[in-house]
Amino acid sequence: QEAQKKKEKSQKLKARKQSKTPLEKRTADGKQVINEEESSLLSSVASSTQNVLQRIFSSSKTEPTTTSKDGDLTNSTNAKLQQGENKPFLLLSQMSKPLRDKYEESTRSRRYIRSIERVRNDSKAELKSLLTAPPISTLLEYHKAESTLQSILPKLLPAFANHIQRRHANLLHQFTTLDSRTDLTKPHEWYMYARFDRRKIVFHGGPTNSGKTYSAIQRLKRAEKGLYLGPLRLLAAEVYDNLTSQGVYTNLLTGQDKRNVPFATHTAATVEMAPTTNEEFDAVVIDEIQMIADPFRGFAWTRALMGIRCKEIHVCGGMEARQLVEQIAKTCGDDFELRSYERFGALAVERRSLSSGKNHVKGAYRNVEAGDCIVAFSRNDIFAIQREVEQSTKLKCCVIYGSLPPATRNRQARLFNDPDSGYDVMVASDAIGMGLNLNIRRVIFNSLFKSNGESIVQLDHSSVKQIAGRAGRRNSQYPDGIVTCRSMEDMKHLRKCMQNDIVPIQQAGLMPTVSHMEVFHEALQDFEEIDGNKIHPTLNKNGKFSSHFSDGGGSSNQNVHELLKQFHSMSSTHGNYFLCRKASSESVAKWLEKIPIADQETSNPPLTVGDKFTICMSPVNHRDVGCLETLKKFVLKYIAGEAAGLSRSVFPQPAKSFDDLSELCSIHAQLELFLWLSVRFQNSNLVEQQAANTLREKTIDLINDGLANSDRLKLNHDYIKRDVRLRKKYHEEFSSDDKINVEEEEDEDDFIQELLMNDKDHEWPEETEVA
């Protein structure tokens, strides 16, 4: 019976195959079966192609003739043929003399052969694709069905929309309300006071060391009421000292410090503290406008540019931000004026790297000279390079990196600029690329690869130019600048970055305000079901439904993490804008869920949505456990109605190792966070704030002492091995093999085309032209 079943099954399969057309025959595994006609056609094409190759090529076993009508064969050709190589070789005797001379000069014979074989394979593939094309009848049926569907849709879709509108009118209204509450496409309408007047925006654009900020500050001094907004506290403090020394009464306003001077007419502040109220200024200076595209802080520049009410706004920065600032000015209905600046001194790239060809060997920094600045992107790299420079030369190094307090960075910059301080070399991170005025003769990149926290990246053109532009400064002993690298491998990318223009900035950062979150929360509560504790759908920006769990409580119990996720998923921005700090704010909000708010006996009102959103926007490093604990204790004290104080663990100790130095920087960050929260929530008394200021000054002094005596600290780090490891990981993640293969194939095709086009005296076989 089994044999009979198998026989019947084979007969049915054979009958089915015979009933189908040759193009429809397929094997059991789904592969195309070529019939006899197709096979003969393919074999004829293959044989004709093989005849072409036999005319052009000959195997290595063939003995070449010693002479030809075009002259003797070269010795290199005879040597290759006598070696008995198995690879085919083009007979020079069959070529004309111009073609043979060009071929002898080239080293691409193997590429030529592979290209001919690739042409033959492509011909076979094209023929197969033609044979497997669907029949014309099927295409006609498809187009007929498509046209029928297009004729039905105009009648079907309106009817379906009317049905949804009648059946789910309340649901559609709620969705429309939520969508309007998350519409961020017109941020210029958020600041109605700034729209009362037609402002004048003056863009001071140019490279570093071009005097653009100096010109804007001079206009600020002449104004009756002025405001300076900078990216760093030390820059705001520098402008504050400059204006005060010239008799201009000036306030200082930063996130952690406020200095109110009686009868002050000017204010120097960080850009995050820009007032967007009804207060009016005569002139405002916004420095480093290119940071408007920063994914973490860019929203502050956008808010300052759109929301300040004034007569003139002087914007300083690189020319890459000019187009975006002009578009924003046009959107706000303001006038735009461009003032271009050229660099005072020349900036050149050295011919050789510091290592003189030896890429991954120590000793390159023996060639460091006074006025050099070595740029590295790791704290351990910075200290290892500092130690090598001081041990191999008689020079002393200053150190600047991101987690150092601003006062410490400012002190290190003063030591480097002072010719009598004894510090002649600077070892720094990319923190020098913005805001610091340094007398640098030459910038040396230790590496052009760094970790951005998620992956290994290579510095782009903008970052390279921003850092390299710190070399050379007007009115210093180094008016012209030089830039180079430690490794010879990075010189090609460095030259490319310095030669190319910086890509214009396309988008500006945005951040929803507290009002946005409160209005969205009210609309979301109206949308929730009455019985609570149920999953309800929300729409994301792609128009798809997603589910989030809601506890159904009031504003005090609202899950701020889910609230932020819903707002970010539904928010829509214009093509010129993007949302900042999405990941970091959601991370802090998720961490806040662990705080046992419900267990606390509160005398204050519960935290509102605005309070929670402000806490999520605090300058807390979500990777620093100490900062998170400081935030947690402050929130618990605020809810309980008690005065927030510092933890006993926040007490600085002298550094005995580089880990202790990092701990001091963490303590400084905790103190800065405490002062930032105290300014906004005001539940800490003056005694605690004064104690925090005292501990902050003590921490800064201990950090300065640790940097001055860094040669005594324990260090076990090799910056060479780390650089090799970063490069290897970068090439593993972003392999360039595909790009290299594409470029190689393009070179092969260009070479073959050049040979064929230039050989006008030689008559090639007819099949070759077809191929």
Coordinates of N, CA and C in Angstrom, one line a residue, residues 225-360:
K225 N 20.5 99.3 28.7 CA 20.2 98.1 29.5 C 20.5 96.9 28.6
G226 N 21.4 96.0 29.1 CA 21.9 94.9 28.3 C 22.0 93.6 29.0
L227 N 22.1 92.5 28.2 CA 22.1 91.2 28.8 C 23.1 90.4 28.0
Y228 N 24.0 89.7 28.7 CA 24.9 88.7 28.0 C 24.6 87.3 28.4
L229 N 24.5 86.4 27.5 CA 24.2 85.0 27.7 C 25.3 84.1 27.1
G230 N 25.9 83.4 28.0 CA 27.1 82.5 27.5 C 26.8 81.1 27.9
P231 N 27.6 80.2 27.3 CA 27.4 78.7 27.5 C 28.0 78.2 28.9
L232 N 28.9 79.0 29.5 CA 29.6 78.5 30.7 C 29.5 79.6 31.7
R233 N 29.5 79.2 33.0 CA 29.5 80.1 34.1 C 30.8 80.9 34.1
L234 N 31.9 80.3 33.8 CA 33.2 81.1 33.8 C 33.2 82.2 32.7
L235 N 32.5 82.0 31.6 CA 32.3 83.1 30.6 C 31.4 84.2 31.1
A236 N 30.3 83.8 31.8 CA 29.5 84.8 32.3 C 30.2 85.6 33.4
A237 N 31.0 84.9 34.2 CA 31.8 85.6 35.3 C 32.8 86.5 34.7
E238 N 33.4 86.1 33.5 CA 34.4 86.9 32.9 C 33.8 88.2 32.3
V239 N 32.6 88.1 31.7 CA 31.9 89.3 31.2 C 31.5 90.1 32.4
Y240 N 31.1 89.5 33.5 CA 30.7 90.3 34.7 C 31.9 91.1 35.2
D241 N 33.0 90.5 35.3 CA 34.2 91.2 35.8 C 34.6 92.3 34.8
N242 N 34.5 92.0 33.5 CA 34.9 93.0 32.5 C 34.0 94.2 32.6
L243 N 32.7 94.0 32.7 CA 31.8 95.2 32.7 C 31.9 95.9 34.0
T244 N 32.1 95.2 35.1 CA 32.2 95.8 36.4 C 33.5 96.7 36.5
S245 N 34.6 96.2 36.0 CA 35.8 96.9 36.0 C 35.8 98.2 35.2
Q246 N 34.8 98.3 34.3 CA 34.7 99.5 33.5 C 33.6 100.4 33.9
G247 N 33.1 100.1 35.2 CA 32.1 101.0 35.8 C 30.7 100.7 35.4
V248 N 30.4 99.6 34.8 CA 29.0 99.2 34.4 C 28.4 98.3 35.5
Y249 N 27.4 98.8 36.1 CA 26.7 98.0 37.2 C 26.1 96.8 36.6
T250 N 26.5 95.6 37.0 CA 26.2 94.4 36.4 C 25.8 93.3 37.4
N251 N 24.7 92.6 37.1 CA 24.3 91.4 37.9 C 24.9 90.2 37.3
L252 N 25.1 89.1 38.2 CA 25.6 87.8 37.8 C 24.5 86.8 38.1
L253 N 24.1 86.1 37.1 CA 22.9 85.1 37.3 C 23.3 83.8 36.6
T254 N 23.5 82.8 37.4 CA 23.8 81.4 36.9 C 22.8 80.5 37.7
G255 N 22.9 79.2 37.3 CA 22.0 78.2 37.9 C 22.3 78.0 39.4
Q256 N 23.5 78.3 39.9 CA 23.9 78.1 41.3 C 24.2 79.3 42.0
D257 N 24.3 80.4 41.3 CA 24.8 81.7 42.0 C 24.0 82.9 41.5
K258 N 23.7 83.8 42.4 CA 23.0 85.0 42.0 C 23.7 86.2 42.8
R259 N 24.1 87.2 42.0 CA 24.7 88.4 42.6 C 23.9 89.6 42.1
N260 N 23.1 90.1 42.9 CA 22.2 91.2 42.6 C 22.9 92.5 43.1
V261 N 23.3 93.4 42.1 CA 24.0 94.6 42.4 C 23.0 95.8 42.4
P262 N 22.9 96.6 43.4 CA 22.0 97.7 43.3 C 22.2 98.7 42.1
F263 N 21.1 99.1 41.6 CA 21.2 100.0 40.4 C 21.8 99.4 39.2
A264 N 21.8 98.1 39.1 CA 22.5 97.4 37.9 C 21.6 97.6 36.7
T265 N 22.3 97.9 35.6 CA 21.7 98.1 34.3 C 22.0 96.9 33.3
H266 N 23.0 96.1 33.6 CA 23.3 95.0 32.8 C 23.3 93.7 33.6
T267 N 23.2 92.5 32.9 CA 23.2 91.2 33.5 C 24.1 90.3 32.7
A268 N 24.9 89.5 33.4 CA 25.7 88.5 32.7 C 25.2 87.1 33.3
A269 N 24.8 86.2 32.4 CA 24.1 85.0 32.8 C 24.5 83.9 31.9
T270 N 24.2 82.7 32.4 CA 24.3 81.5 31.5 C 23.0 81.5 30.7
V271 N 23.1 80.8 29.5 CA 22.0 80.9 28.6 C 20.7 80.2 29.1
E272 N 20.8 79.2 30.0 CA 19.7 78.6 30.6 C 18.9 79.6 31.4
M273 N 19.5 80.6 31.9 CA 18.8 81.6 32.8 C 18.2 82.8 32.1
A274 N 18.1 82.7 30.8 CA 17.6 83.8 30.0 C 16.2 84.1 30.3
P275 N 15.8 85.4 30.6 CA 14.4 85.7 31.0 C 13.6 85.8 29.7
T276 N 12.4 85.2 29.8 CA 11.5 85.2 28.6 C 10.2 85.9 29.1
T277 N 10.3 86.8 30.0 CA 9.1 87.5 30.5 C 8.9 88.9 29.8
N278 N 8.2 89.8 30.4 CA 8.0 91.1 29.8 C 9.1 92.0 29.9
E279 N 10.2 91.6 30.6 CA 11.4 92.5 30.7 C 12.0 92.8 29.4
E280 N 12.3 94.1 29.2 CA 12.8 94.5 27.9 C 14.2 95.0 28.0
F281 N 15.1 94.7 27.0 CA 16.5 95.1 26.9 C 16.7 95.9 25.7
D282 N 17.8 96.7 25.7 CA 18.2 97.4 24.5 C 19.1 96.6 23.6
A283 N 20.0 95.8 24.2 CA 20.9 94.9 23.5 C 21.1 93.6 24.2
V284 N 21.1 92.5 23.5 CA 21.4 91.2 24.1 C 22.4 90.5 23.2
V285 N 23.4 89.9 23.9 CA 24.5 89.1 23.2 C 24.3 87.6 23.6
I286 N 24.1 86.8 22.6 CA 24.0 85.3 22.7 C 25.3 84.7 22.1
D287 N 26.1 84.1 23.0 CA 27.4 83.6 22.5 C 27.3 82.1 22.2
E288 N 28.2 81.7 21.3 CA 28.3 80.3 20.8 C 26.9 79.8 20.4
I289 N 26.3 80.4 19.4 CA 25.0 80.1 18.9 C 25.0 78.7 18.2
Q290 N 26.2 78.2 17.7 CA 26.2 76.9 17.1 C 25.7 75.8 18.0
M291 N 25.7 76.0 19.3 CA 25.3 75.0 20.3 C 23.8 74.9 20.3
I292 N 23.1 75.6 19.4 CA 21.6 75.5 19.3 C 21.3 74.1 18.8
A293 N 22.2 73.4 18.2 CA 22.0 72.0 17.8 C 22.5 71.0 18.8
D294 N 22.9 71.4 20.0 CA 23.3 70.4 20.9 C 22.1 69.6 21.4
P295 N 22.3 68.2 21.5 CA 21.1 67.4 21.8 C 20.7 67.5 23.3
F296 N 21.6 68.1 24.1 CA 21.3 68.2 25.6 C 20.9 69.6 26.0
R297 N 21.6 70.6 25.4 CA 21.4 72.0 25.9 C 20.9 72.9 24.8
G298 N 20.7 72.4 23.6 CA 20.3 73.3 22.5 C 19.0 74.1 22.7
F299 N 18.1 73.5 23.5 CA 16.8 74.2 23.7 C 17.0 75.6 24.3
A300 N 18.1 75.8 25.1 CA 18.3 77.0 25.8 C 18.6 78.1 24.8
W301 N 19.4 77.8 23.8 CA 19.7 78.9 22.7 C 18.5 79.2 21.9
T302 N 17.7 78.2 21.6 CA 16.4 78.4 20.9 C 15.5 79.3 21.6
R303 N 15.3 79.0 22.9 CA 14.4 79.8 23.8 C 14.9 81.2 23.9
A304 N 16.3 81.4 24.1 CA 16.8 82.8 24.2 C 16.6 83.6 22.9
L305 N 16.8 82.9 21.8 CA 16.8 83.6 20.5 C 15.3 84.0 20.2
M306 N 14.4 83.2 20.5 CA 13.0 83.5 20.2 C 12.2 84.3 21.3
G307 N 12.6 84.1 22.6 CA 11.8 84.5 23.6 C 12.2 85.8 24.3
I308 N 13.3 86.4 24.0 CA 13.8 87.6 24.7 C 13.2 88.8 24.0
R309 N 12.6 89.7 24.8 CA 12.1 91.0 24.2 C 13.2 92.1 24.3
C310 N 13.6 92.5 23.1 CA 14.7 93.5 23.1 C 14.7 94.2 21.7
K311 N 15.5 95.2 21.5 CA 15.6 95.9 20.3 C 16.6 95.2 19.3
E312 N 17.7 94.8 19.9 CA 18.8 94.2 19.1 C 19.3 92.9 19.8
I313 N 19.5 91.9 19.0 CA 20.1 90.6 19.5 C 21.3 90.4 18.7
H314 N 22.4 90.4 19.3 CA 23.7 90.1 18.7 C 24.1 88.6 18.9
V315 N 24.1 87.9 17.9 CA 24.3 86.4 18.0 C 25.7 86.2 17.5
C316 N 26.5 85.5 18.3 CA 27.9 85.2 17.9 C 28.1 83.7 17.7
G317 N 28.8 83.3 16.7 CA 29.1 81.8 16.5 C 29.7 81.6 15.1
G318 N 29.8 80.3 14.8 CA 30.3 79.8 13.5 C 29.3 80.1 12.4
M319 N 29.8 80.1 11.2 CA 29.0 80.4 10.0 C 28.1 79.2 9.7
E320 N 28.3 78.1 10.3 CA 27.4 76.9 10.1 C 26.0 77.2 10.6
A321 N 25.8 78.1 11.6 CA 24.5 78.4 12.1 C 23.8 79.6 11.5
R322 N 24.4 80.2 10.5 CA 23.9 81.4 9.9 C 22.5 81.1 9.2
Q323 N 22.4 80.1 8.4 CA 21.2 79.8 7.7 C 20.1 79.5 8.6
L324 N 20.3 78.7 9.7 CA 19.2 78.4 10.6 C 18.8 79.6 11.4
V325 N 19.7 80.5 11.8 CA 19.3 81.7 12.5 C 18.5 82.6 11.6
E326 N 18.9 82.7 10.4 CA 18.1 83.5 9.4 C 16.7 83.0 9.2
Q327 N 16.6 81.7 9.2 CA 15.2 81.1 9.1 C 14.4 81.4 10.3
I328 N 15.0 81.3 11.5 CA 14.2 81.6 12.7 C 13.8 83.1 12.8
A329 N 14.8 84.0 12.3 CA 14.4 85.4 12.3 C 13.2 85.7 11.4
K330 N 13.2 85.0 10.2 CA 12.1 85.2 9.3 C 10.8 84.6 9.9
T331 N 10.9 83.5 10.6 CA 9.7 82.9 11.2 C 9.1 83.9 12.3
C332 N 10.0 84.5 13.1 CA 9.6 85.4 14.1 C 9.2 86.8 13.6
G333 N 9.4 87.1 12.3 CA 9.1 88.4 11.8 C 10.1 89.4 12.1
D334 N 11.4 89.0 12.4 CA 12.5 90.0 12.7 C 13.4 90.3 11.5
D335 N 14.1 91.3 11.7 CA 15.1 91.7 10.7 C 16.4 90.9 10.9
F336 N 17.1 90.6 9.9 CA 18.4 89.9 10.0 C 19.5 90.6 9.3
E337 N 20.6 90.7 10.0 CA 21.8 91.3 9.4 C 23.0 90.4 9.7
L338 N 23.9 90.3 8.7 CA 25.0 89.4 8.7 C 26.3 90.3 8.8
R339 N 27.2 89.9 9.7 CA 28.5 90.5 9.8 C 29.5 89.4 9.9
S340 N 30.3 89.3 8.8 CA 31.3 88.2 8.7 C 32.7 88.7 9.2
Y341 N 33.4 87.7 9.8 CA 34.7 88.0 10.3 C 35.7 87.0 9.8
E342 N 36.9 87.4 9.6 CA 38.0 86.5 9.2 C 39.0 86.3 10.4
R343 N 39.6 85.2 10.3 CA 40.6 84.9 11.4 C 41.8 85.8 11.3
F344 N 42.2 86.3 12.5 CA 43.3 87.2 12.6 C 44.6 86.6 12.1
G345 N 44.9 85.4 12.6 CA 46.2 84.7 12.3 C 45.9 83.5 11.4
A346 N 46.9 83.0 10.8 CA 46.8 81.8 10.0 C 46.7 80.5 10.8
L347 N 46.1 79.5 10.3 CA 46.0 78.2 11.0 C 46.4 77.1 10.0
A348 N 47.5 76.5 10.2 CA 48.1 75.5 9.3 C 48.2 74.1 9.9
V349 N 48.2 73.1 9.0 CA 48.3 71.7 9.4 C 49.8 71.3 9.1
E350 N 50.4 70.8 10.2 CA 51.8 70.3 10.0 C 51.9 69.2 9.0
R351 N 53.1 69.1 8.4 CA 53.3 68.0 7.4 C 53.4 66.7 8.0
R352 N 54.0 66.6 9.2 CA 54.2 65.3 9.8 C 53.5 65.3 11.2
S353 N 53.2 64.0 11.6 CA 52.7 63.9 12.9 C 53.8 63.9 14.0
L354 N 53.4 63.9 15.2 CA 54.4 64.0 16.3 C 55.2 62.7 16.5
S355 N 54.6 61.6 16.1 CA 55.3 60.3 16.2 C 56.3 60.0 15.1
S356 N 56.3 60.8 14.1 CA 57.3 60.6 12.9 C 57.1 59.2 12.3
G357 N 55.9 58.8 12.1 CA 55.7 57.5 11.4 C 55.4 56.3 12.3
K358 N 55.8 56.4 13.6 CA 55.6 55.3 14.5 C 54.3 55.6 15.3
N359 N 53.2 54.8 14.9 CA 51.9 55.1 15.3 C 51.6 54.7 16.8
H360 N 51.9 53.5 17.1 CA 51.5 53.0 18.4 C 52.7 52.6 19.3

